[in-house]
């Protein structure tokens, strides 16, 4: 094996490679950027219709990623190599893999994976979809189909490749720490960068003056705006870049809270969007000078019709293979599901008979096998109605010109027209026989529609056709027996060529016919059937875990994901230093599963974590050791990271982090996270009382309120946000807090998602409620209610959490007093309207939650109209009412009760029933029934009690309406009777609004 | 001829070339830098003892250089390729030229020149010497031996190569505007950079908010200081870089005056120096990690002694050739002069006889030819005195042990000792004969001293020997006849190899012997004799000028310079567009001579400029057309630049520039240049009155004062500072000002240097005086008097200008009232002491000026003690006194007059002469003589009158002292006599302080 390339040699090889592949070679930018994407050679040049391909190095500064050079590969500065290809050259993945070969990465020796990724830069108003490219478990590149930049849609779309140079070179050189990279044959990367790294970390985390940095930010922003007013794109953009870097510094200093972050992002996004628009206008004014270079693509709109092959006479097997770039796991499942449903439907509609359909798939191919597909449609005879007989034939019975025209149009002779009489009218009818078309022609027409009909939650465009799909479509195989079904979609033409495994270089594989497909794939090591792959993964991983006396905790999601990341799974067992087991298990598992898609290995009995992990490689077992080592290195680095944080965090008690919360802004007008904590300390006793907490629980809840946000200032949580609450609990325990406090700290975030567990303790419940109400009231109060689909502060989730917790904890509780209480604690005055809006907002979540549980909309509406303020009561009422409305006698009850209401509903005046005035026995009977019912009901009664109480009134009501004229001409009598009916209606007040029920 | 390389290909070739030559390949920095030097990979890494070789691209931002993309090669951003070689690899020039070949520049086709250059960055506290490298007249690189950075001496010295990439590529691609450069085969440089260039120019010159930029500067500075306190080198340095760029922006916005500039520079320099020191300490603490890589050079301290060749018996020719990198023109002349004097002296001292010495030289070699050099020193006999005879011999006349010891020590036998009697003592004497040493040995010892003895005004170190010389020494030829004289100096060992012409690749040329040297050089096209080269240049240029009917104005300095820039001159005639002749001739000639070292061509009769220039190429006439074209392009670009400015400047009258002066700070406390102008308007009438201007002249002077600084705001003067005043005059004329005003504007700067012309008009004289007094009083007043050798505001020059103008204009004038007047106009209170300091400072300049003219120091001192305030009077007095002190009877006069003074000099009291008290006739005679003299003298009398008046007093004085006892015991008598002598002394008051004269 030759000496691995030095760092600088890798850079030079990449420059050479991309220059040879048509890229303009550019330079790092003259400002501190967070990534190569921020270089105007990307951000701006991807906009507009002009072609642009470019490659450049970009030292990328991300202050919060600094680790004082104590981590083997996390730094506040790392080096990217950035490539933009616009438009899509058609084979960007292959070009990318070619560049890896150019720097000495042999695909056969490693595991290269395309792991779905969404890239988004709020600060730049940009996003795209693509993948992280993993080399033996390590992310070495980001690969993105850039959809939008500066808030503008890209057309054409640009392919963006971002190499993490250090990581690639670490692999090539087999060094475990970035600092040991050989830079030039003499110096190491550490020689060059280590000291500056440490210094920058000290500056970023400890020294940067928050006040001065904030001033700089404002100055930059002001200059950027001034530049924009003069139409100066680049000077404005330079200042936006400084804003962005300065923001990162403020962030590293802990001076940016969640909501303030959104505010800063908003400012930067606004600037970026304006600049993007300005740039596009500028290029347009300049006449898009680069367009002249690339001749407009002369798309041959080939007509396949003439070429449809003639099918044989016997049913045959049909194969459709949709060749894609690696689909996201979820999208693959969706695609296969949809194909399973859509293909039979398509065939039925196309009148092509078939025996069976099988759908298989991998991330790179989704295949449909139709067995016993008829060679053609059957002929079809239809009768077509023509003009009336008297129009079609003259008095002599000769066909008129109308008949001739109809016959000609239908393609039959006039002689073949028949007369049909229907009822009292007689028409001309033509019998038309449509010859069945060959399956080849039908499929050629239908397959593009089939593919176009596939839906994904998130799609992209990639080439000049601007067709949307999950990821780019790159080849189609369409074979009926041995014949190619020719079609074109999204610029791709079907054929008989499929592609082999990535580690083998995706060689072209020519398929002779549809029948041999599964065998051919198997022969080329590709496991196309998902179930088969899943079984392989399960069996392999289980065996490996067993080999060290462990097992793998059940995790269907992870299994599904891993199964669908590969075309040929080969599991391998990796090890990590057992010292890391000292870290909280949550942390280790989060890292393994969430970050690495590794299966953790636990001891059979205790469930205790073992120092192993299992990962699944895409490919066979050649050079499996290299892959293992690589993955072990990655995990080591990640654990080292976590350990570093954990150790730092535990150097002081949890309470020690509280002061830092003061620099973490919750929202500008609402103060810091510390202010929020203090509000919670005041609000939680109120909430606790409403929930019926005892004195001890109240004390726990208050202490937990004091500490519940402290972990937000810990490094581990800053790094792994999903651990918030979890680490709070852990650190609270280590700090000697009582367990109930630790638990409440963790639980106040529950439920974190729709199917998460709920708080088990009352202090946790109370604190969570207080926290959510504080956020809702505060943010609504300062005008930050969610609008449209935007909900940057996660208020929908907060409101839903309130609902879930109250309902599932079976706590009946009126929210309004708590909202008032929360409002009183705010540093700004909260308008009454805002509280109403919050109440309505929570009620809306409750409505949705109830509807999701299958309750009828009318039942839900009827209850919420009265009980939206008390979610648990509302839920219980809905559940009871749902039973009632299904009873056979329900309509009797509704009709009877409804008659009472309908007649008084529009009366604006409230009348009194005067028993002495009305001597009708039916009136007296109804009045008595009403009294009886009223005695059993209160406004807070449940609906069961209410309905049970009014049910006996049905006969009295019906008798009343049979015998008595309510709207009597005697006004006093009329008003007394109306008063009685109003009494009846009033029985439902506070319980349910029956007028909203179906059938009312 | 193959297709020229694209811009990016040139970059990639340079990266490859320097990587292959041991450089670490680095990236552009993440801040906007003014030059690659500012990248910490240079600024910091050159410090300390560690080796460091690096290459990188650096887009370099110099806001004031922007031209809105209207100039073919002047931009606010250009791209440098920067190389640092530390330590000197021994052949850096050859490596550099190799890199040019690597990007396709054939040395045979072009004229590559090394033109002396001093590089200095006040903002970085750095300097070095080297060259601009010119390619066909265009500066394409700067080549510097970096001596100091951040205020620290570099050891070892670093070689810095800075390529101007655009210029190089323009040459390769034969395009005339940078915008037309082919970048990547598809895009032009203009495609990529033109629009941003225009935008940056608009921002830099028109938009950047001065207030906000100043705030940014202060914030950066504060952060930098905070970083330094924490020992953070790189974060501090990043902020210094931002300071520097922000300063450039302020400068472009016209917001930085001359003195404020110095203030800003001072702040940046302080920061840079602190950072440099911090970095060096840091590396030291780290144990200089890079040192370990480079084994300490194992210099063989070869001993040549054993190898000295034996010379023949006959006198021979000796050759010493000192091979250097290109010496500055002035240094070459100095070297040759010194060799001419030193070589004969060396030979005399070394007792080597010779017939004649000839010294010749070019920028790369200084050769000494010694004809008829004796093969060895003559033997030398000396007598050495030993012990006294009675010690050397015992009573028996036998030699004692003392005699034996003496004889042994002198290397003679005891028998050979002789006795010599001298006076009354007898000694032993040994006659010792020292054999003459061979010339080879003597020269080998003496030549290093000869070279070491050469002195230059400015020298550098370059390699580990840290020897100073004008430029690096690279080879020595030392031949006596055909024998090599072996010696070593500055790491170079002598031999018989010299080197050929640069355009031929400096091939090694082996010299067989000293005798053939001149012939061999001639055969290799090298004209070693300066006079011969000068004649060639003169003849060639004259002939070329004549060929277009023109001639070349006499300019010995330029001729001398051009002669000494080449080893083989070949003149060529270039042409420029005659449209440029519309520009002021001063501008064109300044550009041609000062910037390009071109000979302008004028019409024979009128002296009018013709559209031609002549330049002299180093080498023969191969591909002379390429060289001509290149030079024409350069001149075109420069003229285009000048034209651009000129046209911009003349769009408005000169007065229109006045408001801009308000943003040009003169000095923070003293206000803007506009404030200064206004002060001058008030001061000039006062000065004018003192100078005796008539009413008309006063009006002219006032108007000129109003306008005299306006041209500082014009672009041409901003660009070509040496044109200040000249352009003011030109623009004033174009603005319709009367000629006297235009003249005064120009003349107020005169004299600009020691041998410059003086103002010819009185308004010019008055204005210049006012301007200088304003600067002196103001800057002294705010504590900015020059200190040590530092004189950032040029106050020495200003004071000398005052002296020169007054003296040469023969204006007697007391400065003090004018200083008071100037002080009264200042916006701040000026202390009395400051005025005294200014007066003293001017007097010091006057003293120097008088001394330079050969006046005796005592004469000057004696006069200045009384008349330092009035330079012209002082001068005249000195001149007269100088004659007196040479008179034969001078001492009589001095002695007589001196006697009077000596006796009263220490009397603190002033007494009155009482004629009635003292009846001595001698007293009366002296009193009478004194009265007679006094009648002829006033304090402002010239010294001739004074001395003429007192000369007749000699007899009376002498008589007085013969006859009278001054210090009489009678107090009244004593005091009266003292009073008389005090009267005598008083005669000299205001004229001369005779006590300071030699002989007093």
PDB file of C-alpha atoms in Angstrom, chain A residues 701-821:
ATOM      1  CA  UNK A 701     -42.704  21.061  42.569  1.00  0.00           C
ATOM      2  CA  UNK A 702     -41.315  24.414  43.692  1.00  0.00           C
ATOM      3  CA  UNK A 703     -37.798  23.103  44.022  1.00  0.00           C
ATOM      4  CA  UNK A 704     -38.099  21.481  40.622  1.00  0.00           C
ATOM      5  CA  UNK A 705     -39.374  24.756  39.162  1.00  0.00           C
ATOM      6  CA  UNK A 706     -36.268  26.426  40.521  1.00  0.00           C
ATOM      7  CA  UNK A 707     -34.005  23.950  38.751  1.00  0.00           C
ATOM      8  CA  UNK A 708     -35.963  22.747  35.775  1.00  0.00           C
ATOM      9  CA  UNK A 709     -34.276  24.911  33.132  1.00  0.00           C
ATOM     10  CA  UNK A 710     -30.762  24.739  34.550  1.00  0.00           C
ATOM     11  CA  UNK A 711     -29.684  21.895  32.295  1.00  0.00           C
ATOM     12  CA  UNK A 712     -30.220  24.124  29.265  1.00  0.00           C
ATOM     13  CA  UNK A 713     -26.969  25.773  30.222  1.00  0.00           C
ATOM     14  CA  UNK A 714     -25.073  22.490  30.456  1.00  0.00           C
ATOM     15  CA  UNK A 715     -22.835  21.580  27.582  1.00  0.00           C
ATOM     16  CA  UNK A 716     -24.299  18.158  27.006  1.00  0.00           C
ATOM     17  CA  UNK A 717     -27.764  19.593  26.543  1.00  0.00           C
ATOM     18  CA  UNK A 718     -26.473  22.413  24.402  1.00  0.00           C
ATOM     19  CA  UNK A 719     -24.948  19.698  22.239  1.00  0.00           C
ATOM     20  CA  UNK A 720     -27.667  17.027  22.383  1.00  0.00           C
ATOM     21  CA  UNK A 721     -30.828  19.025  22.837  1.00  0.00           C
ATOM     22  CA  UNK A 722     -32.953  15.899  22.941  1.00  0.00           C
ATOM     23  CA  UNK A 723     -31.398  15.152  26.298  1.00  0.00           C
ATOM     24  CA  UNK A 724     -32.946  18.176  27.990  1.00  0.00           C
ATOM     25  CA  UNK A 725     -34.786  17.083  31.104  1.00  0.00           C
ATOM     26  CA  UNK A 726     -33.023  13.735  30.989  1.00  0.00           C
ATOM     27  CA  UNK A 727     -29.757  15.397  31.876  1.00  0.00           C
ATOM     28  CA  UNK A 728     -31.546  17.740  34.237  1.00  0.00           C
ATOM     29  CA  UNK A 729     -32.718  14.689  36.140  1.00  0.00           C
ATOM     30  CA  UNK A 730     -29.315  13.072  36.065  1.00  0.00           C
ATOM     31  CA  UNK A 731     -27.480  16.189  37.169  1.00  0.00           C
ATOM     32  CA  UNK A 732     -30.082  16.863  39.855  1.00  0.00           C
ATOM     33  CA  UNK A 733     -29.475  13.399  41.268  1.00  0.00           C
ATOM     34  CA  UNK A 734     -25.743  13.920  41.201  1.00  0.00           C
ATOM     35  CA  UNK A 735     -26.230  17.249  42.922  1.00  0.00           C
ATOM     36  CA  UNK A 736     -28.042  15.560  45.778  1.00  0.00           C
ATOM     37  CA  UNK A 737     -31.525  16.713  44.995  1.00  0.00           C
ATOM     38  CA  UNK A 738     -34.262  14.407  46.248  1.00  0.00           C
ATOM     39  CA  UNK A 739     -35.554  11.951  43.705  1.00  0.00           C
ATOM     40  CA  UNK A 740     -38.980  13.559  43.417  1.00  0.00           C
ATOM     41  CA  UNK A 741     -37.366  16.816  42.362  1.00  0.00           C
ATOM     42  CA  UNK A 742     -35.123  15.070  39.846  1.00  0.00           C
ATOM     43  CA  UNK A 743     -38.134  13.250  38.460  1.00  0.00           C
ATOM     44  CA  UNK A 744     -40.216  16.386  38.167  1.00  0.00           C
ATOM     45  CA  UNK A 745     -37.397  18.113  36.293  1.00  0.00           C
ATOM     46  CA  UNK A 746     -37.384  15.322  33.765  1.00  0.00           C
ATOM     47  CA  UNK A 747     -41.123  14.925  33.626  1.00  0.00           C
ATOM     48  CA  UNK A 748     -42.021  18.525  33.088  1.00  0.00           C
ATOM     49  CA  UNK A 749     -41.024  18.071  29.454  1.00  0.00           C
ATOM     50  CA  UNK A 750     -43.330  15.063  29.046  1.00  0.00           C
ATOM     51  CA  UNK A 751     -44.846  14.297  26.667  1.00  0.00           C
ATOM     52  CA  UNK A 752     -42.074  15.359  24.272  1.00  0.00           C
ATOM     53  CA  UNK A 753     -43.929  13.979  21.274  1.00  0.00           C
ATOM     54  CA  UNK A 754     -47.379  12.648  20.486  1.00  0.00           C
ATOM     55  CA  UNK A 755     -46.624   9.085  21.567  1.00  0.00           C
ATOM     56  CA  UNK A 756     -44.257   9.862  24.424  1.00  0.00           C
ATOM     57  CA  UNK A 757     -44.883   8.805  28.003  1.00  0.00           C
ATOM     58  CA  UNK A 758     -46.554  11.205  30.383  1.00  0.00           C
ATOM     59  CA  UNK A 759     -45.396  12.533  33.723  1.00  0.00           C
ATOM     60  CA  UNK A 760     -45.857   9.968  36.453  1.00  0.00           C
ATOM     61  CA  UNK A 761     -45.610  12.343  39.370  1.00  0.00           C
ATOM     62  CA  UNK A 762     -47.815  15.179  40.394  1.00  0.00           C
ATOM     63  CA  UNK A 763     -44.968  17.683  40.804  1.00  0.00           C
ATOM     64  CA  UNK A 764     -43.859  16.799  37.275  1.00  0.00           C
ATOM     65  CA  UNK A 765     -47.377  17.251  35.998  1.00  0.00           C
ATOM     66  CA  UNK A 766     -47.819  20.572  37.751  1.00  0.00           C
ATOM     67  CA  UNK A 767     -44.490  21.939  36.623  1.00  0.00           C
ATOM     68  CA  UNK A 768     -45.056  20.875  33.025  1.00  0.00           C
ATOM     69  CA  UNK A 769     -48.429  22.559  33.052  1.00  0.00           C
ATOM     70  CA  UNK A 770     -47.038  25.733  34.553  1.00  0.00           C
ATOM     71  CA  UNK A 771     -44.205  25.805  32.010  1.00  0.00           C
ATOM     72  CA  UNK A 772     -46.536  25.401  29.060  1.00  0.00           C
ATOM     73  CA  UNK A 773     -49.031  27.930  30.309  1.00  0.00           C
ATOM     74  CA  UNK A 774     -46.239  30.401  30.893  1.00  0.00           C
ATOM     75  CA  UNK A 775     -45.011  29.980  27.335  1.00  0.00           C
ATOM     76  CA  UNK A 776     -48.459  30.159  25.804  1.00  0.00           C
ATOM     77  CA  UNK A 777     -49.636  33.171  27.757  1.00  0.00           C
ATOM     78  CA  UNK A 778     -46.338  35.002  27.410  1.00  0.00           C
ATOM     79  CA  UNK A 779     -45.768  34.457  23.724  1.00  0.00           C
ATOM     80  CA  UNK A 780     -49.398  35.057  22.742  1.00  0.00           C
ATOM     81  CA  UNK A 781     -49.268  38.102  24.933  1.00  0.00           C
ATOM     82  CA  UNK A 782     -46.362  39.630  23.002  1.00  0.00           C
ATOM     83  CA  UNK A 783     -47.946  38.820  19.666  1.00  0.00           C
ATOM     84  CA  UNK A 784     -46.021  35.675  18.865  1.00  0.00           C
ATOM     85  CA  UNK A 785     -48.936  33.308  18.410  1.00  0.00           C
ATOM     86  CA  UNK A 786     -48.335  30.761  15.666  1.00  0.00           C
ATOM     87  CA  UNK A 787     -49.477  31.907  12.270  1.00  0.00           C
ATOM     88  CA  UNK A 788     -50.239  29.750   9.274  1.00  0.00           C
ATOM     89  CA  UNK A 789     -48.036  26.695   9.331  1.00  0.00           C
ATOM     90  CA  UNK A 790     -45.265  28.518  11.157  1.00  0.00           C
ATOM     91  CA  UNK A 791     -44.891  27.680  14.816  1.00  0.00           C
ATOM     92  CA  UNK A 792     -41.296  28.561  15.632  1.00  0.00           C
ATOM     93  CA  UNK A 793     -41.828  28.353  19.370  1.00  0.00           C
ATOM     94  CA  UNK A 794     -43.575  24.975  19.345  1.00  0.00           C
ATOM     95  CA  UNK A 795     -46.725  26.359  20.889  1.00  0.00           C
ATOM     96  CA  UNK A 796     -48.959  23.767  19.220  1.00  0.00           C
ATOM     97  CA  UNK A 797     -46.961  21.064  20.941  1.00  0.00           C
ATOM     98  CA  UNK A 798     -47.188  22.953  24.239  1.00  0.00           C
ATOM     99  CA  UNK A 799     -50.934  23.307  24.038  1.00  0.00           C
ATOM    100  CA  UNK A 800     -51.339  19.684  23.053  1.00  0.00           C
ATOM    101  CA  UNK A 801     -49.174  18.726  26.016  1.00  0.00           C
ATOM    102  CA  UNK A 802     -51.544  20.567  28.311  1.00  0.00           C
ATOM    103  CA  UNK A 803     -54.429  18.626  26.825  1.00  0.00           C
ATOM    104  CA  UNK A 804     -52.749  15.231  26.906  1.00  0.00           C
ATOM    105  CA  UNK A 805     -51.564  15.573  30.468  1.00  0.00           C
ATOM    106  CA  UNK A 806     -54.848  16.763  31.883  1.00  0.00           C
ATOM    107  CA  UNK A 807     -56.885  14.231  29.996  1.00  0.00           C
ATOM    108  CA  UNK A 808     -54.696  11.256  30.607  1.00  0.00           C
ATOM    109  CA  UNK A 809     -54.135  12.197  34.218  1.00  0.00           C
ATOM    110  CA  UNK A 810     -57.903  12.546  34.566  1.00  0.00           C
ATOM    111  CA  UNK A 811     -57.631  15.944  36.142  1.00  0.00           C
ATOM    112  CA  UNK A 812     -60.689  18.110  35.741  1.00  0.00           C
ATOM    113  CA  UNK A 813     -59.535  21.653  35.837  1.00  0.00           C
ATOM    114  CA  UNK A 814     -60.641  24.966  34.503  1.00  0.00           C
ATOM    115  CA  UNK A 815     -57.748  26.553  32.683  1.00  0.00           C
ATOM    116  CA  UNK A 816     -58.913  30.124  32.649  1.00  0.00           C
ATOM    117  CA  UNK A 817     -57.960  31.028  36.229  1.00  0.00           C
ATOM    118  CA  UNK A 818     -54.500  29.617  35.617  1.00  0.00           C
ATOM    119  CA  UNK A 819     -54.084  31.659  32.458  1.00  0.00           C
ATOM    120  CA  UNK A 820     -55.001  34.766  34.421  1.00  0.00           C
ATOM    121  CA  UNK A 821     -52.491  33.811  37.074  1.00  0.00           C
TER     122      UNK A 821
END
